[in-house]
GROMACS .gro file of C-alpha atoms in nm:
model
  234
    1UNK     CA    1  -5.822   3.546  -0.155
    2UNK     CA    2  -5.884   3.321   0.188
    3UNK     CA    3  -5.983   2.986   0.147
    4UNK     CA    4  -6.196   2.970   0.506
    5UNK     CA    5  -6.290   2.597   0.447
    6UNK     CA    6  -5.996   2.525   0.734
    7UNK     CA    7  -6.041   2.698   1.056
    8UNK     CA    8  -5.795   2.517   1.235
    9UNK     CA    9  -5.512   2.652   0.982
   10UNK     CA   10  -5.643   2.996   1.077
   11UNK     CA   11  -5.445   2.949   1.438
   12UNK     CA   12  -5.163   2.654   1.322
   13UNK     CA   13  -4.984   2.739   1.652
   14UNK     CA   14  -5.231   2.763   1.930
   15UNK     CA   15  -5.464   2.431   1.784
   16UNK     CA   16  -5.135   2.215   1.744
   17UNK     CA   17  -4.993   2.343   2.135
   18UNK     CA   18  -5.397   2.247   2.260
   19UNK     CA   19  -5.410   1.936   2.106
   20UNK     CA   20  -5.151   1.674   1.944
   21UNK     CA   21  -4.827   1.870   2.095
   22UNK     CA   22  -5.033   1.946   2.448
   23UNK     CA   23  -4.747   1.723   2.608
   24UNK     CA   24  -4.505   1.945   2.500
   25UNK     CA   25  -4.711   2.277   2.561
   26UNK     CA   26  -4.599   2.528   2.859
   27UNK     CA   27  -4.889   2.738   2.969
   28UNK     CA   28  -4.934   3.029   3.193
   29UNK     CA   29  -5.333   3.142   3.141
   30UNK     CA   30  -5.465   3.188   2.793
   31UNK     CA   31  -5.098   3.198   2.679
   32UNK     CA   32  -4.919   2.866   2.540
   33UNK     CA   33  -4.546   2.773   2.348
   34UNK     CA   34  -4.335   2.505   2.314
   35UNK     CA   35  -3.989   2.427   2.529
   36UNK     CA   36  -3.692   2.676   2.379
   37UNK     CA   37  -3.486   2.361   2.246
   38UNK     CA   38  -3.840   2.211   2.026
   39UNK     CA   39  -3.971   2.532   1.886
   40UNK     CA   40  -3.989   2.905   1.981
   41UNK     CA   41  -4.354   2.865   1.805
   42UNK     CA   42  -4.596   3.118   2.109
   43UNK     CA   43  -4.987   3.142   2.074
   44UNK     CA   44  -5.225   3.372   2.278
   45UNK     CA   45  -5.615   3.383   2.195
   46UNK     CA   46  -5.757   3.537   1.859
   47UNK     CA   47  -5.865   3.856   2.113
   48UNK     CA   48  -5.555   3.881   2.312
   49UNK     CA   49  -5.560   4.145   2.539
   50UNK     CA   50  -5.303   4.276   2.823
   51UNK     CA   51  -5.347   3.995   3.074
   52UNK     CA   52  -5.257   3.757   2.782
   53UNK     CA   53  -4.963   3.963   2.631
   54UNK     CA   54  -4.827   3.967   3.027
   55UNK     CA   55  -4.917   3.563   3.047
   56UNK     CA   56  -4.678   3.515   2.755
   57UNK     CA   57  -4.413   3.749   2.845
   58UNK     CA   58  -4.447   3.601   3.235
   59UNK     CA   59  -4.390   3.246   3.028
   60UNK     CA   60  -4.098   3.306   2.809
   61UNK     CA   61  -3.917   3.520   3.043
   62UNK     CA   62  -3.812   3.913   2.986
   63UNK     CA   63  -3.597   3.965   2.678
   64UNK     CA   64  -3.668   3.658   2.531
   65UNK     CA   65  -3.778   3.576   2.182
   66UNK     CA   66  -4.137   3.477   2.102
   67UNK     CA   67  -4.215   3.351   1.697
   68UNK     CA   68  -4.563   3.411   1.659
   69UNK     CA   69  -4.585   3.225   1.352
   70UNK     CA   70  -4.897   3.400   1.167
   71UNK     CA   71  -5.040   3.521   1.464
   72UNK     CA   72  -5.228   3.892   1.328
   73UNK     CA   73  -5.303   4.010   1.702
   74UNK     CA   74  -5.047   4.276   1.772
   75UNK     CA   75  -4.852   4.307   2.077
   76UNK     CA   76  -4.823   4.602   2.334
   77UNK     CA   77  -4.605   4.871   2.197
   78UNK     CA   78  -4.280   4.764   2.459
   79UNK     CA   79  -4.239   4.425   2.247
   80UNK     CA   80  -3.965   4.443   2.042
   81UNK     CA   81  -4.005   4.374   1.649
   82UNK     CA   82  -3.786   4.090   1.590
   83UNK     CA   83  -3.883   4.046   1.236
   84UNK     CA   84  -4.150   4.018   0.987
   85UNK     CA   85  -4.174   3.775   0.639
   86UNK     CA   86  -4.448   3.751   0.363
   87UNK     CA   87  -4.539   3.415   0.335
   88UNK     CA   88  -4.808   3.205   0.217
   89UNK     CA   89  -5.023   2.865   0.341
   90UNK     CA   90  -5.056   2.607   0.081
   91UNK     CA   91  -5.303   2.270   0.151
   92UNK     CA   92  -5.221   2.008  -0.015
   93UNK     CA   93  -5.466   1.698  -0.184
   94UNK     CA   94  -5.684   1.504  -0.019
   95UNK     CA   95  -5.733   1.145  -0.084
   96UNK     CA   96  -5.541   0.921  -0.227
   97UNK     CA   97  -5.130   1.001  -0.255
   98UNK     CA   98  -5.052   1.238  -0.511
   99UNK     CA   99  -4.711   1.133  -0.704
  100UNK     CA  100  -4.616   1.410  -0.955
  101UNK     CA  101  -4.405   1.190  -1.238
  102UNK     CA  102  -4.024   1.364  -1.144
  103UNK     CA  103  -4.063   1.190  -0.777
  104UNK     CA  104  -4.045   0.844  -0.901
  105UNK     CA  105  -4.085   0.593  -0.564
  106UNK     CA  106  -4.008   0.649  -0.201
  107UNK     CA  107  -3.685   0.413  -0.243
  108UNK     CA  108  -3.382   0.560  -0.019
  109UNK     CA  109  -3.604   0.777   0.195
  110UNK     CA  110  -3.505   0.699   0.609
  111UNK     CA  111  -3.618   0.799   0.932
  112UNK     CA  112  -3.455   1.043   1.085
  113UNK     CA  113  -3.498   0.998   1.499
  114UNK     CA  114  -3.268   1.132   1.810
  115UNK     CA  115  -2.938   0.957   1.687
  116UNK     CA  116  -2.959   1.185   1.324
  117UNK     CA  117  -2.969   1.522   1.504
  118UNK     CA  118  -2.660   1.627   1.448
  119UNK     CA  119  -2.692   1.557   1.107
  120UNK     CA  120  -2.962   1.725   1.074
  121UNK     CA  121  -2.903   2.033   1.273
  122UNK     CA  122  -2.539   2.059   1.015
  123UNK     CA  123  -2.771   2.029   0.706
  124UNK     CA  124  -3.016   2.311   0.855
  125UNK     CA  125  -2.725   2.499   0.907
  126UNK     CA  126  -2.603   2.474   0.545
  127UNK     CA  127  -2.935   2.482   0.408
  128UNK     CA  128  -3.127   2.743   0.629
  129UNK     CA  129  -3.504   2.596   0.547
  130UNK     CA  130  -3.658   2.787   0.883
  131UNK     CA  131  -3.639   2.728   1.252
  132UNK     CA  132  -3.487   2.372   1.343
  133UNK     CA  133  -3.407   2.286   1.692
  134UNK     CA  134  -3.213   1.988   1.889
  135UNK     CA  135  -3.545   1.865   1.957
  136UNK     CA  136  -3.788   1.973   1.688
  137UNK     CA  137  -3.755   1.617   1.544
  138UNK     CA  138  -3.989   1.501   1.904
  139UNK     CA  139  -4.280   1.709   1.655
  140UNK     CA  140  -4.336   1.470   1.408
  141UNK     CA  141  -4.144   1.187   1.172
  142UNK     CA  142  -3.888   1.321   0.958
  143UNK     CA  143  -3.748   1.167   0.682
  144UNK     CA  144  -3.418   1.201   0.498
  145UNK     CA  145  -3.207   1.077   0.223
  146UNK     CA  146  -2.800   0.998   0.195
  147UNK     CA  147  -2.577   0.984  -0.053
  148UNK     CA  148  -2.273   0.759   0.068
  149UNK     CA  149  -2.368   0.765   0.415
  150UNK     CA  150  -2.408   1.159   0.404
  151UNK     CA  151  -2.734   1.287   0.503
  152UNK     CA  152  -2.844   1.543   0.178
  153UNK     CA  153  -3.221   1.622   0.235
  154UNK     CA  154  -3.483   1.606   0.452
  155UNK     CA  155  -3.808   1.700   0.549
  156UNK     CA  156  -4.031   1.677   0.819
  157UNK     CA  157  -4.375   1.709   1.014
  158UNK     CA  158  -4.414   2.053   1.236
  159UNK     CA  159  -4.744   2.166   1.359
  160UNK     CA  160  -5.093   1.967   1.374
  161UNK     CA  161  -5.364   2.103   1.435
  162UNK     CA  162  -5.671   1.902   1.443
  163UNK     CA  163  -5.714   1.741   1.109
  164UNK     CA  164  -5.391   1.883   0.939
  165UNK     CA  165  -5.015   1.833   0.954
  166UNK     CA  166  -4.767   2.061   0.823
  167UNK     CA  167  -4.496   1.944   0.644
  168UNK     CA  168  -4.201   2.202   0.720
  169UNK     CA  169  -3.769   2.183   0.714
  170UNK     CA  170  -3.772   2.063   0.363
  171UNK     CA  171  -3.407   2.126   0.261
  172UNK     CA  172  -3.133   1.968  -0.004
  173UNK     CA  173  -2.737   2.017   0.053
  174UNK     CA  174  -2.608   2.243  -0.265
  175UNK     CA  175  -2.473   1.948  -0.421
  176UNK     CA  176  -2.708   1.698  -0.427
  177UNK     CA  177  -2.985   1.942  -0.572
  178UNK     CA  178  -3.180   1.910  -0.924
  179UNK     CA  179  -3.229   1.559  -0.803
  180UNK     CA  180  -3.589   1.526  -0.733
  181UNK     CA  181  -3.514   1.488  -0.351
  182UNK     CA  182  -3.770   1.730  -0.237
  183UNK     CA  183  -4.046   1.624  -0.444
  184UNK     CA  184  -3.936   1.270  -0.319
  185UNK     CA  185  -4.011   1.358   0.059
  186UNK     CA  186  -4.294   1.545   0.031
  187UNK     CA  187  -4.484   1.277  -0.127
  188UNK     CA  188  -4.393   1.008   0.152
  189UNK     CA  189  -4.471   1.264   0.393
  190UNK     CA  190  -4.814   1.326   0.236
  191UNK     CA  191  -4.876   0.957   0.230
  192UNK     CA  192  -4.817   0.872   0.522
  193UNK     CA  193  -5.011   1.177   0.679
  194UNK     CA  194  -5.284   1.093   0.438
  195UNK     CA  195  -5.307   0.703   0.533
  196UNK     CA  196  -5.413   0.835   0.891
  197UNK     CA  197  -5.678   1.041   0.788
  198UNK     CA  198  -5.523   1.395   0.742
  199UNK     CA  199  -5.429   1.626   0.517
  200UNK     CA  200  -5.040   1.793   0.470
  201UNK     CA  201  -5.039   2.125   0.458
  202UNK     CA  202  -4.710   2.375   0.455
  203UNK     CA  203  -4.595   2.701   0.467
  204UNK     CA  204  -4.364   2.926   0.267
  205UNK     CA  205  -4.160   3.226   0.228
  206UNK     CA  206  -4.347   3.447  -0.034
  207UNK     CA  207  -3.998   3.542  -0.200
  208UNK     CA  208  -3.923   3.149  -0.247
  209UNK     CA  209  -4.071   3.108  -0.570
  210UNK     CA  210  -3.909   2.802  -0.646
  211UNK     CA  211  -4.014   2.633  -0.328
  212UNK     CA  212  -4.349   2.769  -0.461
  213UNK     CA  213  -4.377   2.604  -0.756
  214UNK     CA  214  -4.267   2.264  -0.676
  215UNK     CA  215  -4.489   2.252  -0.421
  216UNK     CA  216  -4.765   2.378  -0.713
  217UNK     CA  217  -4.633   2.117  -0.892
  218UNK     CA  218  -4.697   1.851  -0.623
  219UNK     CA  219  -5.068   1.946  -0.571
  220UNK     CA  220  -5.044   2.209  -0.326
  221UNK     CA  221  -5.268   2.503  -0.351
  222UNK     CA  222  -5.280   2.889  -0.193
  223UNK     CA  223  -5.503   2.864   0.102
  224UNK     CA  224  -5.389   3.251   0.211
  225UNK     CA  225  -5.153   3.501   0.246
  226UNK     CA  226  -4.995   3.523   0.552
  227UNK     CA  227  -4.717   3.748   0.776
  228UNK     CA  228  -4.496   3.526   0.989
  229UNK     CA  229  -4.347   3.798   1.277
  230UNK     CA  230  -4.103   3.796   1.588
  231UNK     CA  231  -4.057   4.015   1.858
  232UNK     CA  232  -3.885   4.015   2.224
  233UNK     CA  233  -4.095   4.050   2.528
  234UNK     CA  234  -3.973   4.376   2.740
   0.00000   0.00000   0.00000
């Protein structure tokens, strides 16, 4: 079941790279993506056809990898498949901030700028939420929490397109889990994207059922199924 009351969720990548992250969009024609070290996130029109697929290969460069995100168009047949994941995109509430009772308050949650990457790109790297780069923090804020000075969970803001912005990198450290951590940051992200007049939004791995249900449990609802894919240009 597709909930269509979002267009702009039907094409995350392309609306987000032709409107809030245009200063960080590289373009050649119809096709658009983000610089290597902020996202490898490419978008072509809903009706691509060869001139676009060549625009985007002529972009990225040959043998280079392109994450179309939940693009459906397909590629020509010389595109390597890179990989492909079941996912799903959930849209969270509306209105006023939603605080599920486990979160508590926002106390302890930082923001994470330019002098945290390391830290963050180490707890990515122990914690493998998705695609984090040295500069995917220039997307959105991103918040974090430490325990004794050691940075333990985070989460961020990815893509916005018009209206929406996705919350995406949420991750603990092993050993600071069953602590409430997530639920902790996704509600001070969704405030704080709410108290400017959007709405959070996220997406997820359909074989991270755990991730599923907190987020369930936060207010977060199945918008639609969706297939995330990769593939090289020739």
């Amino acid at each position: 079941m597709v909930n269509r009351d979002a267009p702009a969720l039907d094409d995350p990548v392309g609306r987000s790279l032709g409107g809030h992250h245009a200063r960080l969009a590289r373009r050649l024609g119809r096709a658009a993506t983000y610089p290597p070290d902020v996202a490898t996130f490419s978008a072509v029109p809903a009706d691509p056809g060869p001139a676009e697929w060549a625009d985007l290969a002529g972009l990225l460069g040959p043998g280079v990898f392109a994450d179309m995100f939940s693009c459906p168009a397909t590629p020509p047949p010389d595109w390597e498949p890179v990989f492909s994941l079941q996912g799903r995109q959930m849209i969270g509430p509306g209105g006023a901030r939603h605080v599920h009772p486990e979160t508590g308050t926002d106390e302890g949650v930082v923001d994470l700028g330019a002098d945290s990457v390391a830290e963050m790109l180490d707890l990515v790297a122990r914690t493998e939420p998705g695609p984090f780069r040295p500069r995917t923090h220039e997307l959105g804020a991103y918040l974090g929490i430490r325990d004794n000075g050691t940075l333990v969970a985070m989460a961020g803001e990815r893509l916005r397109p018009p209206g929406w912005t996705e919350i995406s990198a949420v991750c603990t450290a092993p050993e600071a889990r069953g602590r409430g951590h997530a639920a902790r940051l996704i509600n001070a992200l969704a405030a704080r994207i709410v108290a400017r007049g959007e709405r959070p939004f996220l997406h997820v791995a359909e074989a991270n059922t755990g991730a599923i249900a907190l987020y369930e449990r936060l207010g977060f609802t199945t918008r639609k199924q969706v297939t995330f894919r990769g593939f090289r240009t020739p």
